Amino acid sequence: MTLTAVWLLRWALHRKPWPLTPFNGALLLFALMVPAALQVSVVPEFTIPKTCGLILGLATFRIVSWLAREHRGLQWALIFLWGLGVGILLIGGIAARWNAKVDFLAPYISLIPQTLIQLPELAADAVHPNQIAGVLTIYFPLALSLVFGWPYGKPFLRQIPALLLILALLIVMGGALLLTQSRSGWMGGVIGIVAVLALWGGVLSRSLRKWTVWGVLGVLVVISSVWMIRIGPEGFARFWEDPAEATVVGSLNTLVFRQEVWYWALYAIQDFPFTGCGLGAFRQVARILYPLDPLKVSPGYDIAHAHNIFLQTALDLGIPGLIAYLALLMVAGAVCWRVAQRGDPLTRPLAIGLAAGLLALHTYGM
């Protein structure tokens, strides 16, 4: 109610209800689906907090849209963005349960304090490291792009403190992502690195930096191609149908759980195509309506989400909500690319880092 009052007051005083941005059409469709998802939900105790989160997200978007119109405002928005990321990492880290899943990381995981605080309103008894990994997939490519695109010119000496700070954030974010032992987070991180290199390679003029980027990308492509050829289609089919219990990156048996959840999530989308089953309601709807295999999904396990960001969006807001979400992503990608092509020393690294972060996040989210 307070936010609504502030928005209406600004509308009355400045005649501007909402900042003009390329996202407004998709945002409108997205916002229109929220009341429908709220109405159909059978578990308001889960739906109302999710709805409040979306409203706060819209408020944040609105504030940043006003701030980022000026160079100084953009700097403040960046400070807020990095402060938020560091805060999530610190608070999430001391509220998480750090279990060793990968053998070579076990000695380091044992040094991390276990669940020092309990966060209010948390459905589980601790934060899962995978959740922290999801946040880090956004920040790690952003830090990498800022370091790569740093203006190493004549005023470089005056910029050393800021560069050292970004380097420290890059190391901390990358190290924390490794320690989460989230295999999907690692995949997102790798895609983030590739995306940063590819996008920089696409906007740089002919220079040593450009040829370095394409050289590193070429090596990565060769390594990936050799690895995929060695595994072959049969190997990928065996991995999908019967994932190995133990590998060099730990057990992969959770893939069986995900396949079961994905299967019934698709059924739920077919059953509730226009409104979804309600924001955050799939965790209960799945148990009530669908016969989940207890050997694959433990009867006591809380299915907080569908383990796929696109399926979860359709479950929360229906297919129209998913269309709006995809439109937001496409607009974000187009805006980032347009800004990156302009060549501004501040906004180009930021645009490339944010675009790569979105790719990394949605790789993790699938």
CSV table of C-alpha atoms in Angstrom, one decimal:
chain,number,residue,atom,x,y,z
A,1,MET,CA,0.0,0.0,0.0
A,2,THR,CA,2.9,2.4,0.8
A,3,LEU,CA,4.5,1.7,-2.6
A,4,THR,CA,1.2,2.3,-4.3
A,5,ALA,CA,0.7,5.6,-2.5
A,6,VAL,CA,4.2,6.8,-3.4
A,7,TRP,CA,3.7,5.8,-7.1
A,8,LEU,CA,0.3,7.6,-7.2
A,9,LEU,CA,1.8,10.7,-5.5
A,10,ARG,CA,4.7,10.9,-8.1
A,11,TRP,CA,2.1,10.4,-10.9
A,12,ALA,CA,0.1,13.4,-9.5
A,13,LEU,CA,3.2,15.6,-9.0
A,14,HIS,CA,5.3,14.8,-12.1
A,15,ARG,CA,2.7,13.3,-14.5
A,16,LYS,CA,4.9,10.3,-15.0
A,17,PRO,CA,3.4,7.1,-13.5
A,18,TRP,CA,6.2,4.9,-14.7
A,19,PRO,CA,9.6,5.5,-16.4
A,20,LEU,CA,9.7,5.0,-20.2
A,21,THR,CA,11.7,1.9,-20.9
A,22,PRO,CA,11.8,-0.8,-23.7
A,23,PHE,CA,10.6,-3.3,-21.0
A,24,ASN,CA,7.3,-1.7,-20.3
A,25,GLY,CA,5.1,-3.7,-22.7
A,26,ALA,CA,6.4,-7.1,-21.4
A,27,LEU,CA,6.4,-5.8,-17.8
A,28,LEU,CA,2.7,-4.9,-18.2
A,29,LEU,CA,1.7,-8.4,-19.4
A,30,PHE,CA,3.9,-9.9,-16.6
A,31,ALA,CA,2.3,-7.8,-13.9
A,32,LEU,CA,-1.3,-8.5,-15.3
A,33,MET,CA,-0.7,-12.2,-14.7
A,34,VAL,CA,0.1,-11.8,-11.0
A,35,PRO,CA,-3.5,-11.1,-9.8
A,36,ALA,CA,-4.7,-14.2,-11.7
A,37,ALA,CA,-1.9,-16.4,-10.2
A,38,LEU,CA,-2.8,-15.0,-6.7
A,39,GLN,CA,-6.5,-15.8,-7.2
A,40,VAL,CA,-6.1,-19.4,-8.3
A,41,SER,CA,-3.6,-20.4,-5.6
A,42,VAL,CA,-4.8,-22.9,-3.0
A,43,VAL,CA,-1.8,-22.1,-0.7
A,44,PRO,CA,-1.9,-18.4,0.1
A,45,GLU,CA,0.8,-18.8,2.7
A,46,PHE,CA,3.3,-19.5,-0.1
A,47,THR,CA,1.7,-17.2,-2.7
A,48,ILE,CA,1.5,-14.0,-0.8
A,49,PRO,CA,5.3,-13.8,0.0
A,50,LYS,CA,6.1,-14.5,-3.6
A,51,THR,CA,3.7,-11.8,-4.7
A,52,CYS,CA,5.3,-9.3,-2.3
A,53,GLY,CA,8.7,-10.3,-3.8
A,54,LEU,CA,7.5,-9.5,-7.3
A,55,ILE,CA,6.1,-6.1,-6.2
A,56,LEU,CA,9.4,-5.3,-4.5
A,57,GLY,CA,11.1,-6.3,-7.7
A,58,LEU,CA,9.0,-3.9,-9.7
A,59,ALA,CA,9.7,-1.2,-7.2
A,60,THR,CA,13.5,-1.8,-7.6
A,61,PHE,CA,13.2,-1.8,-11.4
A,62,ARG,CA,11.3,1.5,-11.2
A,63,ILE,CA,14.0,3.2,-8.9
A,64,VAL,CA,16.9,1.9,-11.0
A,65,SER,CA,15.2,3.1,-14.2
A,66,TRP,CA,15.0,6.7,-12.8
A,67,LEU,CA,18.6,6.5,-11.3
A,68,ALA,CA,20.3,5.1,-14.4
A,69,ARG,CA,19.3,8.0,-16.6
A,70,GLU,CA,22.3,10.0,-15.4
A,71,HIS,CA,26.0,8.9,-15.0
A,72,ARG,CA,26.1,9.6,-11.3
A,73,GLY,CA,22.8,7.8,-10.7
A,74,LEU,CA,24.2,4.8,-12.6
A,75,GLN,CA,27.2,4.7,-10.3
A,76,TRP,CA,24.9,4.6,-7.3
A,77,ALA,CA,22.9,1.8,-8.8
A,78,LEU,CA,26.1,-0.1,-9.4
A,79,ILE,CA,27.2,0.4,-5.8
A,80,PHE,CA,23.8,-0.9,-4.6
A,81,LEU,CA,24.0,-3.9,-7.0
A,82,TRP,CA,27.4,-4.9,-5.6
A,83,GLY,CA,26.4,-4.3,-2.0
A,84,LEU,CA,23.4,-6.5,-2.5
A,85,GLY,CA,25.5,-9.3,-4.0
A,86,VAL,CA,28.1,-9.2,-1.2
A,87,GLY,CA,25.3,-9.1,1.4
A,88,ILE,CA,23.6,-12.1,-0.1
A,89,LEU,CA,26.9,-14.0,-0.2
A,90,LEU,CA,27.8,-13.2,3.4
A,91,ILE,CA,24.3,-13.8,5.0
A,92,GLY,CA,23.6,-16.8,2.8
A,93,GLY,CA,27.0,-18.2,3.6
A,94,ILE,CA,26.5,-18.1,7.4
A,95,ALA,CA,23.0,-19.4,7.0
A,96,ALA,CA,23.8,-22.3,4.7
A,97,ARG,CA,24.5,-26.0,5.3
A,98,TRP,CA,27.7,-26.8,3.6
A,99,ASN,CA,27.9,-30.5,2.7
A,100,ALA,CA,30.8,-32.0,0.9
A,101,LYS,CA,29.6,-33.5,-2.4
A,102,VAL,CA,32.9,-33.3,-4.4
A,103,ASP,CA,35.9,-35.1,-3.0
A,104,PHE,CA,38.6,-32.6,-3.9
A,105,LEU,CA,36.7,-29.8,-2.2
A,106,ALA,CA,35.9,-31.7,1.0
A,107,PRO,CA,38.9,-30.4,3.0
A,108,TYR,CA,37.9,-26.8,2.2
A,109,ILE,CA,34.2,-27.3,2.9
A,110,SER,CA,35.1,-28.7,6.4
A,111,LEU,CA,36.6,-25.3,7.2
A,112,ILE,CA,33.3,-23.4,6.6
A,113,PRO,CA,31.2,-22.7,9.8
A,114,GLN,CA,27.9,-24.6,9.6
A,115,THR,CA,24.5,-22.7,9.8
A,116,LEU,CA,25.5,-19.9,12.2
A,117,ILE,CA,22.1,-18.2,11.9
A,118,GLN,CA,18.5,-19.1,11.0
A,119,LEU,CA,16.8,-16.8,8.5
A,120,PRO,CA,13.2,-15.8,9.3
A,121,GLU,CA,10.5,-17.0,6.9
A,122,LEU,CA,12.8,-19.7,5.4
A,123,ALA,CA,10.8,-22.8,4.5
A,124,ALA,CA,13.9,-25.1,5.0
A,125,ASP,CA,16.0,-25.3,8.1
A,126,ALA,CA,19.0,-23.7,6.2
A,127,VAL,CA,20.0,-22.0,3.0
A,128,HIS,CA,21.0,-24.4,0.3
A,129,PRO,CA,24.4,-23.7,-1.3
A,130,ASN,CA,22.8,-24.1,-4.8
A,131,GLN,CA,20.7,-20.9,-4.0
A,132,ILE,CA,23.9,-19.0,-3.4
A,133,ALA,CA,25.3,-20.4,-6.6
A,134,GLY,CA,22.4,-19.0,-8.5
A,135,VAL,CA,23.2,-15.4,-7.3
A,136,LEU,CA,26.9,-15.9,-8.0
A,137,THR,CA,26.2,-16.8,-11.7
A,138,ILE,CA,25.1,-13.2,-12.2
A,139,TYR,CA,27.9,-11.5,-10.4
A,140,PHE,CA,30.9,-13.6,-11.5
A,141,PRO,CA,30.5,-12.8,-15.3
A,142,LEU,CA,29.8,-9.1,-14.4
A,143,ALA,CA,33.1,-8.9,-12.4
A,144,LEU,CA,35.0,-10.7,-15.2
A,145,SER,CA,33.7,-8.3,-17.8
A,146,LEU,CA,34.5,-5.2,-15.7
A,147,VAL,CA,38.1,-6.5,-15.2
A,148,PHE,CA,38.5,-7.4,-18.9
A,149,GLY,CA,37.1,-4.1,-20.1
A,150,TRP,CA,38.9,-1.9,-17.6
A,151,PRO,CA,40.3,1.3,-19.3
A,152,TYR,CA,44.0,0.5,-18.9
A,153,GLY,CA,45.0,4.0,-20.2
A,154,LYS,CA,47.1,6.9,-18.9
A,155,PRO,CA,45.0,7.6,-15.8
A,156,PHE,CA,45.4,4.0,-14.8
A,157,LEU,CA,47.4,4.7,-11.6
A,158,ARG,CA,44.5,6.7,-10.2
A,159,GLN,CA,42.1,3.8,-10.9
A,160,ILE,CA,44.2,1.0,-9.2
A,161,PRO,CA,42.2,1.0,-6.0
A,162,ALA,CA,38.9,0.5,-7.9
A,163,LEU,CA,40.5,-2.2,-10.1
A,164,LEU,CA,41.9,-4.0,-7.1
A,165,LEU,CA,38.4,-4.0,-5.5
A,166,ILE,CA,36.8,-5.5,-8.7
A,167,LEU,CA,39.6,-8.1,-8.9
A,168,ALA,CA,38.9,-9.0,-5.2
A,169,LEU,CA,35.2,-9.4,-6.0
A,170,LEU,CA,36.0,-11.5,-9.0
A,171,ILE,CA,38.2,-13.9,-6.9
A,172,VAL,CA,35.7,-14.0,-4.0
A,173,MET,CA,32.7,-14.6,-6.3
A,174,GLY,CA,34.5,-17.3,-8.4
A,175,GLY,CA,35.9,-19.0,-5.3
A,176,ALA,CA,32.5,-19.0,-3.6
A,177,LEU,CA,30.9,-20.4,-6.7
A,178,LEU,CA,33.4,-23.2,-6.7
A,179,LEU,CA,32.7,-24.0,-3.0
A,180,THR,CA,29.0,-24.2,-3.5
A,181,GLN,CA,29.6,-27.5,-5.4
A,182,SER,CA,26.6,-26.7,-7.5
A,183,ARG,CA,27.2,-28.5,-10.8
A,184,SER,CA,24.5,-26.4,-12.5
A,185,GLY,CA,26.1,-23.3,-11.0
A,186,TRP,CA,29.5,-24.4,-12.4
A,187,MET,CA,27.9,-24.9,-15.8
A,188,GLY,CA,26.4,-21.4,-15.6
A,189,GLY,CA,29.8,-20.0,-14.6
A,190,VAL,CA,31.5,-21.6,-17.6
A,191,ILE,CA,28.7,-20.3,-19.9
A,192,GLY,CA,29.2,-16.9,-18.3
A,193,ILE,CA,32.9,-16.9,-19.1
A,194,VAL,CA,32.3,-18.0,-22.7
A,195,ALA,CA,29.6,-15.4,-23.1
A,196,VAL,CA,31.9,-12.6,-21.8
A,197,LEU,CA,34.6,-13.6,-24.2
A,198,ALA,CA,32.2,-14.0,-27.2
A,199,LEU,CA,30.5,-10.6,-26.6
A,200,TRP,CA,33.8,-8.8,-26.1
A,201,GLY,CA,35.1,-10.4,-29.3
A,202,GLY,CA,32.0,-9.2,-31.1
A,203,VAL,CA,32.3,-5.5,-30.1
A,204,LEU,CA,36.1,-5.0,-30.1
A,205,SER,CA,37.8,-3.5,-33.0
A,206,ARG,CA,40.9,-5.2,-34.4
A,207,SER,CA,43.4,-5.3,-31.6
A,208,LEU,CA,45.6,-7.7,-29.6
A,209,ARG,CA,42.8,-8.0,-27.1
A,210,LYS,CA,40.3,-9.0,-29.7
A,211,TRP,CA,42.6,-11.7,-31.1
A,212,THR,CA,43.3,-12.9,-27.6
A,213,VAL,CA,39.6,-13.3,-27.0
A,214,TRP,CA,39.0,-15.3,-30.2
A,215,GLY,CA,42.1,-17.4,-29.5
A,216,VAL,CA,40.8,-18.4,-26.0
A,217,LEU,CA,37.3,-19.1,-27.4
A,218,GLY,CA,38.8,-21.3,-30.2
A,219,VAL,CA,40.7,-23.4,-27.6
A,220,LEU,CA,37.5,-23.8,-25.5
A,221,VAL,CA,35.5,-24.9,-28.6
A,222,VAL,CA,38.2,-27.4,-29.6
A,223,ILE,CA,38.3,-28.9,-26.1
A,224,SER,CA,34.5,-29.1,-25.9
A,225,SER,CA,34.2,-30.7,-29.3
A,226,VAL,CA,36.8,-33.3,-28.5
A,227,TRP,CA,35.1,-34.1,-25.2
A,228,MET,CA,31.6,-34.4,-26.9
A,229,ILE,CA,33.0,-36.6,-29.7
A,230,ARG,CA,34.6,-38.9,-27.1
A,231,ILE,CA,31.4,-39.3,-25.2
A,232,GLY,CA,29.2,-39.6,-28.3
A,233,PRO,CA,25.4,-39.8,-28.6
A,234,GLU,CA,25.2,-43.2,-26.9
A,235,GLY,CA,27.2,-41.8,-23.9
A,236,PHE,CA,24.8,-38.9,-23.5
A,237,ALA,CA,21.8,-41.2,-23.8
A,238,ARG,CA,23.2,-43.5,-21.1
A,239,PHE,CA,23.9,-40.5,-18.9
A,240,TRP,CA,20.4,-39.2,-19.3
A,241,GLU,CA,18.6,-42.6,-18.7
A,242,ASP,CA,20.9,-43.9,-16.0
A,243,PRO,CA,23.1,-41.2,-14.5
A,244,ALA,CA,26.2,-42.5,-12.7
A,245,GLU,CA,26.1,-42.6,-8.9
A,246,ALA,CA,29.7,-41.2,-8.6
A,247,THR,CA,31.8,-39.0,-10.9
A,248,VAL,CA,34.8,-36.7,-10.4
A,249,VAL,CA,32.3,-33.9,-9.6
A,250,GLY,CA,30.3,-36.0,-7.2
A,251,SER,CA,27.1,-38.0,-7.4
A,252,LEU,CA,24.7,-37.2,-10.3
A,253,ASN,CA,21.8,-39.2,-9.0
A,254,THR,CA,19.8,-36.0,-8.4
A,255,LEU,CA,19.2,-36.0,-12.2
A,256,VAL,CA,16.6,-38.7,-11.7
A,257,PHE,CA,14.8,-36.5,-9.2
A,258,ARG,CA,14.8,-33.6,-11.6
A,259,GLN,CA,13.5,-35.7,-14.5
A,260,GLU,CA,10.5,-36.8,-12.3
A,261,VAL,CA,9.8,-33.2,-11.3
A,262,TRP,CA,10.1,-31.9,-14.8
A,263,TYR,CA,7.7,-34.6,-16.1
A,264,TRP,CA,4.9,-33.6,-13.7
A,265,ALA,CA,5.6,-29.9,-14.0
A,266,LEU,CA,4.8,-30.2,-17.7
A,267,TYR,CA,1.6,-32.0,-16.8
A,268,ALA,CA,0.7,-29.2,-14.4
A,269,ILE,CA,1.3,-26.6,-17.1
A,270,GLN,CA,-1.0,-28.5,-19.4
A,271,ASP,CA,-3.7,-28.5,-16.7
A,272,PHE,CA,-3.3,-24.8,-15.8
A,273,PRO,CA,-2.1,-23.2,-19.1
A,274,PHE,CA,-3.5,-19.7,-18.7
A,275,THR,CA,-3.1,-18.9,-15.0
A,276,GLY,CA,-0.6,-21.4,-13.8
A,277,CYS,CA,-1.3,-23.2,-10.5
A,278,GLY,CA,-0.5,-20.1,-8.4
A,279,LEU,CA,2.7,-18.4,-7.3
A,280,GLY,CA,4.7,-20.8,-5.3
A,281,ALA,CA,1.9,-23.3,-5.2
A,282,PHE,CA,3.4,-26.2,-7.2
A,283,ARG,CA,5.2,-27.5,-4.1
A,284,GLN,CA,1.7,-28.5,-2.8
A,285,VAL,CA,-0.2,-29.0,-6.1
A,286,ALA,CA,2.4,-31.6,-7.2
A,287,ARG,CA,1.7,-33.6,-4.1
A,288,ILE,CA,-2.1,-33.3,-4.3
A,289,LEU,CA,-2.7,-33.9,-8.0
A,290,TYR,CA,0.1,-36.0,-9.3
A,291,PRO,CA,1.5,-39.4,-8.5
A,292,LEU,CA,5.2,-38.6,-8.0
A,293,ASP,CA,7.4,-41.7,-7.8
A,294,PRO,CA,8.4,-42.0,-4.1
A,295,LEU,CA,11.6,-43.8,-5.2
A,296,LYS,CA,12.6,-40.7,-7.2
A,297,VAL,CA,11.1,-37.9,-5.0
A,298,SER,CA,11.0,-38.6,-1.3
A,299,PRO,CA,7.5,-38.2,0.2
A,300,GLY,CA,8.9,-35.7,2.8
A,301,TYR,CA,10.9,-33.6,0.4
A,302,ASP,CA,9.7,-30.0,-0.1
A,303,ILE,CA,9.6,-29.4,-3.9
A,304,ALA,CA,10.1,-25.6,-3.6
A,305,HIS,CA,10.4,-25.2,-7.3
A,306,ALA,CA,10.4,-27.2,-10.5
A,307,HIS,CA,14.2,-27.0,-10.9
A,308,ASN,CA,13.8,-25.3,-14.3
A,309,ILE,CA,13.3,-21.5,-14.4
A,310,PHE,CA,11.1,-21.6,-17.5
A,311,LEU,CA,8.9,-24.4,-16.2
A,312,GLN,CA,8.6,-22.6,-12.9
A,313,THR,CA,7.6,-19.3,-14.5
A,314,ALA,CA,4.8,-21.1,-16.4
A,315,LEU,CA,3.7,-22.9,-13.2
A,316,ASP,CA,3.6,-19.6,-11.3
A,317,LEU,CA,2.1,-17.3,-14.0
A,318,GLY,CA,0.8,-19.5,-16.8
A,319,ILE,CA,2.0,-19.5,-20.4
A,320,PRO,CA,1.2,-15.8,-20.9
A,321,GLY,CA,3.5,-15.1,-17.9
A,322,LEU,CA,6.2,-17.2,-19.5
A,323,ILE,CA,5.8,-15.3,-22.8
A,324,ALA,CA,6.2,-12.0,-20.9
A,325,TYR,CA,9.2,-13.4,-19.1
A,326,LEU,CA,10.9,-14.5,-22.4
A,327,ALA,CA,10.1,-11.1,-23.9
A,328,LEU,CA,11.8,-9.4,-20.9
A,329,LEU,CA,14.9,-11.5,-21.5
A,330,MET,CA,15.0,-10.8,-25.2
A,331,VAL,CA,14.6,-7.0,-24.6
A,332,ALA,CA,17.3,-7.2,-22.0
A,333,GLY,CA,19.6,-8.9,-24.4
A,334,ALA,CA,18.9,-6.4,-27.2
A,335,VAL,CA,19.4,-3.4,-24.9
A,336,CYS,CA,22.7,-4.8,-23.6
A,337,TRP,CA,24.0,-5.5,-27.1
A,338,ARG,CA,23.0,-2.0,-28.3
A,339,VAL,CA,24.7,-0.4,-25.3
A,340,ALA,CA,27.8,-2.6,-25.8
A,341,GLN,CA,28.2,-1.5,-29.4
A,342,ARG,CA,28.4,2.2,-28.4
A,343,GLY,CA,31.8,1.8,-26.8
A,344,ASP,CA,31.3,3.8,-23.7
A,345,PRO,CA,34.1,2.8,-21.2
A,346,LEU,CA,31.7,2.5,-18.3
A,347,THR,CA,28.5,1.1,-19.8
A,348,ARG,CA,30.1,-1.3,-22.3
A,349,PRO,CA,31.7,-3.6,-19.7
A,350,LEU,CA,28.5,-3.3,-17.6
A,351,ALA,CA,26.2,-4.2,-20.5
A,352,ILE,CA,28.4,-7.2,-21.6
A,353,GLY,CA,28.7,-8.4,-18.0
A,354,LEU,CA,25.0,-8.2,-17.3
A,355,ALA,CA,24.1,-10.0,-20.6
A,356,ALA,CA,26.6,-12.8,-19.8
A,357,GLY,CA,25.2,-13.0,-16.3
A,358,LEU,CA,21.7,-13.5,-17.6
A,359,LEU,CA,22.9,-16.3,-19.9
A,360,ALA,CA,24.8,-17.9,-16.9
A,361,LEU,CA,21.8,-17.6,-14.6
A,362,HIS,CA,19.5,-19.2,-17.0
A,363,THR,CA,21.9,-22.0,-17.8
A,364,TYR,CA,22.0,-22.6,-14.0
A,365,GLY,CA,18.2,-22.2,-13.9
A,366,MET,CA,17.6,-25.0,-16.4
